[in-house]
Short mmCIF file of C-alpha atoms in Angstrom, two decimals:
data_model
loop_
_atom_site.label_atom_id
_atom_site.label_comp_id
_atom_site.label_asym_id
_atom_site.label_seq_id
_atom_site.Cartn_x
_atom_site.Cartn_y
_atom_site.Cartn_z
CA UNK A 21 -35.94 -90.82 74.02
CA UNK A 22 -34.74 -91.56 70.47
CA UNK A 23 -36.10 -94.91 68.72
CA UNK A 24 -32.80 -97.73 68.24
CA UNK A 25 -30.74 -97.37 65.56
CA UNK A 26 -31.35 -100.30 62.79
CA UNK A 27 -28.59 -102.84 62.67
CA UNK A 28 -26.30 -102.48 60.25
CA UNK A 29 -27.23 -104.74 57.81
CA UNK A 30 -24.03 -106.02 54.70
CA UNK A 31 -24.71 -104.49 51.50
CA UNK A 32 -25.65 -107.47 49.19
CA UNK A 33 -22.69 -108.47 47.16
CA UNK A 34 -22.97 -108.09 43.22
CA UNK A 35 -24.23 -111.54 41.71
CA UNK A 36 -20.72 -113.17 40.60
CA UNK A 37 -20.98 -113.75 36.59
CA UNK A 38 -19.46 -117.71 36.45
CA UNK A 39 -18.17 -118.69 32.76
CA UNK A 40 -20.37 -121.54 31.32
CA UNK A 41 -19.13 -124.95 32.13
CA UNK A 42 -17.66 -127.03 29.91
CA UNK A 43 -19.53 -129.53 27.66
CA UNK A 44 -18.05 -133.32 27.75
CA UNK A 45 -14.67 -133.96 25.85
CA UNK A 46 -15.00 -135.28 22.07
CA UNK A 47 -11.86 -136.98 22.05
CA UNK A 48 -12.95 -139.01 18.62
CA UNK A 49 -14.23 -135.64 16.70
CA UNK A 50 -10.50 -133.94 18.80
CA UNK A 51 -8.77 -136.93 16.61
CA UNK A 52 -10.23 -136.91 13.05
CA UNK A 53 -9.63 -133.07 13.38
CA UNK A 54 -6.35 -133.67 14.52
CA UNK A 55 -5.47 -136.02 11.41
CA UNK A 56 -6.95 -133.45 9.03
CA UNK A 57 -5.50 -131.01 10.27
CA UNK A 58 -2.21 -132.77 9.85
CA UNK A 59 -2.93 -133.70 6.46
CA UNK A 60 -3.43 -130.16 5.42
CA UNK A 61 0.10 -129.32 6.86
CA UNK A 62 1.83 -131.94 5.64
CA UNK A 63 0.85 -131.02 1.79
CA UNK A 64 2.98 -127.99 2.38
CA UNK A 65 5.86 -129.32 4.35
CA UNK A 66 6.37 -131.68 2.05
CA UNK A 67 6.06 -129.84 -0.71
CA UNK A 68 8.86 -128.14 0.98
CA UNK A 69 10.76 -130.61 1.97
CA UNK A 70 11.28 -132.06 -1.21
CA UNK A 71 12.70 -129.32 -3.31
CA UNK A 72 10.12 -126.71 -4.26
CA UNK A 73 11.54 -123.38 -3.72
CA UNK A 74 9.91 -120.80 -1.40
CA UNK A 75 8.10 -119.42 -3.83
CA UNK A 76 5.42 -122.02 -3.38
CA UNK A 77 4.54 -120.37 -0.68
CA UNK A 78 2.72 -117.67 -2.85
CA UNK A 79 0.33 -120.14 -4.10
CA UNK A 80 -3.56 -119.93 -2.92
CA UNK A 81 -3.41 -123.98 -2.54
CA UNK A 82 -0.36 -123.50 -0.09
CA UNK A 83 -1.84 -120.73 1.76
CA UNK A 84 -5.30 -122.14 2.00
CA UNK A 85 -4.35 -125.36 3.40
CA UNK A 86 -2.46 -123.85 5.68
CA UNK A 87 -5.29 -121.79 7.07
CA UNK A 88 -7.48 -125.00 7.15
CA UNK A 89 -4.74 -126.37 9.32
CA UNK A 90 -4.48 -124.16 12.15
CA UNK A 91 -8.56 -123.83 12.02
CA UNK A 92 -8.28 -127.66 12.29
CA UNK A 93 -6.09 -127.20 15.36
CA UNK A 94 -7.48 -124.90 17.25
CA UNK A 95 -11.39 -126.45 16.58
CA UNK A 96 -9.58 -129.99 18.13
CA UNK A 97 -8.11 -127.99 21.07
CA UNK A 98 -12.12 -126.85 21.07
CA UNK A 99 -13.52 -130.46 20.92
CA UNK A 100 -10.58 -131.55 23.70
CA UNK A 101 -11.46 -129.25 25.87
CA UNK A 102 -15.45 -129.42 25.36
CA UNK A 103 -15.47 -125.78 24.16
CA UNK A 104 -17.94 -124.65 21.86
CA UNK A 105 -17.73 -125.03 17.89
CA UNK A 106 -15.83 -122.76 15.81
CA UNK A 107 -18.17 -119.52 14.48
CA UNK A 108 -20.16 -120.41 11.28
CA UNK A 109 -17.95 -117.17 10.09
CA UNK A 110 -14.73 -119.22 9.76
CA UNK A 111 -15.61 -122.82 9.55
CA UNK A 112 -17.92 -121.31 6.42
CA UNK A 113 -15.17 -119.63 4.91
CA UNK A 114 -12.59 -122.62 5.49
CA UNK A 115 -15.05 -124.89 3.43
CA UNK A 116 -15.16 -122.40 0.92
CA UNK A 117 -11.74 -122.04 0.56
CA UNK A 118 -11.17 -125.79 0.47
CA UNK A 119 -13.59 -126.30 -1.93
CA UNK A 120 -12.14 -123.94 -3.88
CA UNK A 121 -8.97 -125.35 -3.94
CA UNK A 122 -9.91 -128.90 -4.98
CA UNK A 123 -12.47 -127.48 -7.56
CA UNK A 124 -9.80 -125.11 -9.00
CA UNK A 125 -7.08 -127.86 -9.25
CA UNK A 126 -9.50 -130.63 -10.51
CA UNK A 127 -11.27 -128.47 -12.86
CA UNK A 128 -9.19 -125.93 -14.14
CA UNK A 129 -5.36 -126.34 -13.53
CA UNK A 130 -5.04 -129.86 -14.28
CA UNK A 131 -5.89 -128.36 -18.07
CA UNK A 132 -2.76 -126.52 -17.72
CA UNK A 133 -0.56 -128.80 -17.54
CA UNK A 134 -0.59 -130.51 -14.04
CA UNK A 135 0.25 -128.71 -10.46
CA UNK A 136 0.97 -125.61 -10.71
CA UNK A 137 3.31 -126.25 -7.97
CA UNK A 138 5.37 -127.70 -10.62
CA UNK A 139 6.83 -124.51 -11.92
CA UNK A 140 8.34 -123.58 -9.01
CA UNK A 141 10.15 -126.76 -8.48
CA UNK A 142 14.71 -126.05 -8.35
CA UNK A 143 15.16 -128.18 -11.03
CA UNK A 144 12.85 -129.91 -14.11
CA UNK A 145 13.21 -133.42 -12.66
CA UNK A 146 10.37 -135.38 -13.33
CA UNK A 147 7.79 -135.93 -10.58
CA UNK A 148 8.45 -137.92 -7.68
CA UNK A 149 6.52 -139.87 -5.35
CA UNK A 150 7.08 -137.16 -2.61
CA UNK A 151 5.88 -134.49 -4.92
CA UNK A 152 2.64 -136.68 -6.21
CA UNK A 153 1.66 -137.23 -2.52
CA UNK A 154 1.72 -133.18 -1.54
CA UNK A 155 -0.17 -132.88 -4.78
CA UNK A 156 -2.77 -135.28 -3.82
CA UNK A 157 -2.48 -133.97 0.01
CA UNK A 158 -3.24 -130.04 -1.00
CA UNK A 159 -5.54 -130.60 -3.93
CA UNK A 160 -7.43 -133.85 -2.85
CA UNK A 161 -7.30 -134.84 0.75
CA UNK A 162 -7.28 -131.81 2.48
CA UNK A 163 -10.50 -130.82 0.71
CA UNK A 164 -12.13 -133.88 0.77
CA UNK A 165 -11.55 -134.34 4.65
CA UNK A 166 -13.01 -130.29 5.06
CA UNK A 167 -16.12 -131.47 3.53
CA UNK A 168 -16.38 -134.62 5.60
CA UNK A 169 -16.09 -132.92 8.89
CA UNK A 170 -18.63 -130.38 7.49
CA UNK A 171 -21.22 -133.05 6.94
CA UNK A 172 -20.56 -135.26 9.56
CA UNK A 173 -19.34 -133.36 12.43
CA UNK A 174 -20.78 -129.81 12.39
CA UNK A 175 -24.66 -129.13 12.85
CA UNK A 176 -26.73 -128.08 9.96
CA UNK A 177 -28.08 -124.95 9.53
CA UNK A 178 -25.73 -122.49 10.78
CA UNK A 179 -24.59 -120.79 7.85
CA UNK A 180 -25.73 -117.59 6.44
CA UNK A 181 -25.66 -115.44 2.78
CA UNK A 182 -24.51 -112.99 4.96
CA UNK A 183 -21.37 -114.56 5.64
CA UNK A 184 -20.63 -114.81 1.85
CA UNK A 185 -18.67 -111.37 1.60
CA UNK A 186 -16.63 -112.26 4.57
CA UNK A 187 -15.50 -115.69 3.15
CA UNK A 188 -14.60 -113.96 0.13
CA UNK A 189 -12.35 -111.51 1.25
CA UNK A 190 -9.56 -114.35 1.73
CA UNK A 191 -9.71 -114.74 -2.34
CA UNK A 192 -9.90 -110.53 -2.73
CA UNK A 193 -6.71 -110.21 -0.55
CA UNK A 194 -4.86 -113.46 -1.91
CA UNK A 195 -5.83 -111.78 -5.75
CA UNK A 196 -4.25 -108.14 -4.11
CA UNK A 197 -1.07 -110.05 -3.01
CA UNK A 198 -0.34 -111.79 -5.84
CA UNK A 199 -0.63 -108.71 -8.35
CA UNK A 200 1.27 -106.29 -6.10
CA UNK A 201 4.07 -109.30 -5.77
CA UNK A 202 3.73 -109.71 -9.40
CA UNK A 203 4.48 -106.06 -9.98
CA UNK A 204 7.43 -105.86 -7.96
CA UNK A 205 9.12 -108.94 -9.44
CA UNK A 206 11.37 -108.38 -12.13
CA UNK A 207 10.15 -109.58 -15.67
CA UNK A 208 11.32 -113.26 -15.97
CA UNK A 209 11.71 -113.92 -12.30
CA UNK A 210 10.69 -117.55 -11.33
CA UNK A 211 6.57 -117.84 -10.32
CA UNK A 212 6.33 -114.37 -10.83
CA UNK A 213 2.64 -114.89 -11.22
CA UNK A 214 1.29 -118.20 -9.70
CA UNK A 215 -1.16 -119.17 -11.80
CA UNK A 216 -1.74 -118.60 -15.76
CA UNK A 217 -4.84 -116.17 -15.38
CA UNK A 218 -2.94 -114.07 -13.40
CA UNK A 219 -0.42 -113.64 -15.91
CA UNK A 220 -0.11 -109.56 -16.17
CA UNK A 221 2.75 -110.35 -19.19
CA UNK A 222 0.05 -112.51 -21.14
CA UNK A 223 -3.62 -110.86 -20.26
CA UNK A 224 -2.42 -107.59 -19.17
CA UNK A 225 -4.41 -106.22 -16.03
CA UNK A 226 -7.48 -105.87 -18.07
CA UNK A 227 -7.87 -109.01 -18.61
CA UNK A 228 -6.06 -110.90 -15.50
CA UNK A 229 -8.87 -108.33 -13.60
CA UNK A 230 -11.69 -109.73 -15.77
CA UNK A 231 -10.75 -113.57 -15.38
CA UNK A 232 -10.45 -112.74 -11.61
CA UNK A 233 -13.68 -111.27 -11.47
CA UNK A 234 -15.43 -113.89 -13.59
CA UNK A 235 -13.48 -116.60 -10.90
CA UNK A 236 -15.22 -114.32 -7.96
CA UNK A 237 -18.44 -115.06 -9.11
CA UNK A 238 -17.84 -118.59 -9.47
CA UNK A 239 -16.77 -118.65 -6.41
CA UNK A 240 -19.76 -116.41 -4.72
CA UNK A 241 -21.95 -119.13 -6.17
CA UNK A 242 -20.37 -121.84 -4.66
CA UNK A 243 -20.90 -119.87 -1.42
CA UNK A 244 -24.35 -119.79 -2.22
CA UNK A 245 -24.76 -123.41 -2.77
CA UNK A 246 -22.66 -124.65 0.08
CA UNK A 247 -25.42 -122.20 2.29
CA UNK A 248 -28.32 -123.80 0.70
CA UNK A 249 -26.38 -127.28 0.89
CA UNK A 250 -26.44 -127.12 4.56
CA UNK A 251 -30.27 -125.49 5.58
CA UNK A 252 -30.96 -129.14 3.40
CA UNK A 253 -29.09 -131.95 4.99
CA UNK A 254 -29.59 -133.47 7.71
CA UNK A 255 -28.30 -133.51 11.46
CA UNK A 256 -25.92 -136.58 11.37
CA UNK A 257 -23.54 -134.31 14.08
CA UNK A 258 -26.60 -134.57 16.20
CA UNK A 259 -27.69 -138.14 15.93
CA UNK A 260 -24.15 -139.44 16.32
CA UNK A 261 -24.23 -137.27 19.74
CA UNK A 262 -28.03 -138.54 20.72
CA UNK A 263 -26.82 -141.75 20.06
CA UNK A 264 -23.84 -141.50 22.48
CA UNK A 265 -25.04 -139.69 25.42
CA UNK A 266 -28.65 -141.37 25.51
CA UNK A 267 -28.54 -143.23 28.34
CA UNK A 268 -32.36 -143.41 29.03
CA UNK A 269 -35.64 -144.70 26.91
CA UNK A 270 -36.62 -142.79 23.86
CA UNK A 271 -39.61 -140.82 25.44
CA UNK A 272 -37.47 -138.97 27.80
CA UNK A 273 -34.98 -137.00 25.69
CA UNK A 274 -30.94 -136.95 25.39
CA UNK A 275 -28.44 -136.37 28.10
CA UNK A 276 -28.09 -132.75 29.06
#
């Protein structure tokens, strides 16, 4: 007499991997990053719009607010939908890059004469008011609102030395592009080289190399104090947040 055959028992199913839920919507930080990221594209449409020729385009201001404003958008499509922040990889190298930008234009190119954007315009007409507000949009507002979001909106701490070489290689490829267009462009042409240290005709490569490299550093600096800048300030992202969601007494914590 043979024993009963055990019952056939299902095999256990494999433990179904859910995506983590979405945080709550952040439809005030969704809206300041909407309007900055508007005001960084607007510099260059305008700038556009209003008679500059397409060479602008080969300018770092142009190019880096442009960047800034499709990180801009997709970080308030983030905050919208309750997604997490944007990786301390980009939103560290957008600050550089807008830092650089209004640094650059307020410290250096303003000794040149004014916007460089200037030299590309069709025609030598004086400035007009269109032309003064893309200057003050790409040089002043767009970096000014980076920063703000940076302090305000993002939590301290997240930024690393490592990162440094990554945010740089925007500025490495931006100085590759502009010599190799530079090179190509027939002596003479119009914006051949977008700003005066790049000038091949007037530093030769030597030189346009060394004043690039001496700019790198500069800038590798700023990366370091922007780093050290935020593992010192404080949490304001955080306390605006604690603020919001607390909904009991003190002792017992923040919403979850």
């Amino acid at each position: 007499m043979t024993a009963p055959r055990p019952a056939l028992l299902p095999r256990p199913r494999a433990a179904e991997v859910l995506p983590n839920p979405a945080g709550p919507r952040r439809p005030r930080v969704t809206a300041l990053r909407v309007l900055a990221g508007g005001a960084a594209a607007a510099g260059p449409v305008i700038a556009l719009a209003t008679g500059y020729r397409p060479p602008t385009l080969i300018h770092f201001t142009v190019l880096a607010n442009l960047l800034v404003a499709a990180a801009f958008g997709w970080s308030a499509v983030r905050s919208w939908r309750g997604g997490p922040p944007l990786s301390p990889r980009l939103s560290g190298g957008v600050l550089l890059l807008a830092a650089i930008t209004g640094l650059m234009y307020h410290l250096v190119l303003v000794n040149y004469g004014g916007s460089p954007l200037s030299a590309t315009r069709s025609s030598p007409a004086p400035e007009t008011g269109w032309s003064i507000a893309a200057s003050l949009l790409l040089h002043t507002v767009t970096p000014l609102a980076v920063a703000a979001d940076w302090l305000l909106l993002t939590a301290p701490r997240t930024l690393r030395l490592s990162h440094i070489p990554l945010w740089l290689s925007a500025p490495a490829a931006y100085l590759g592009l502009a010599l190799i267009r530079g090179a190509l462009l027939s002596p003479g042409a119009p914006a051949r080289y977008p700003y005066p240290f790049l000038d091949v005709d007037t530093y030769g490569y030597a030189g346009a190399l060394t004043q690039s490299l001496a700019l790198g550093l500069l800038f590798a600096a700023l990366g370091v104090l922007i780093t050290a800048v935020d593992h010192l300030r404080p949490n304001v992202a955080g306390w605006f947040q604690h603020r919001r969601n607390r909904i009991s007494p003190p002792a017992a914590g923040g919403l979850k």
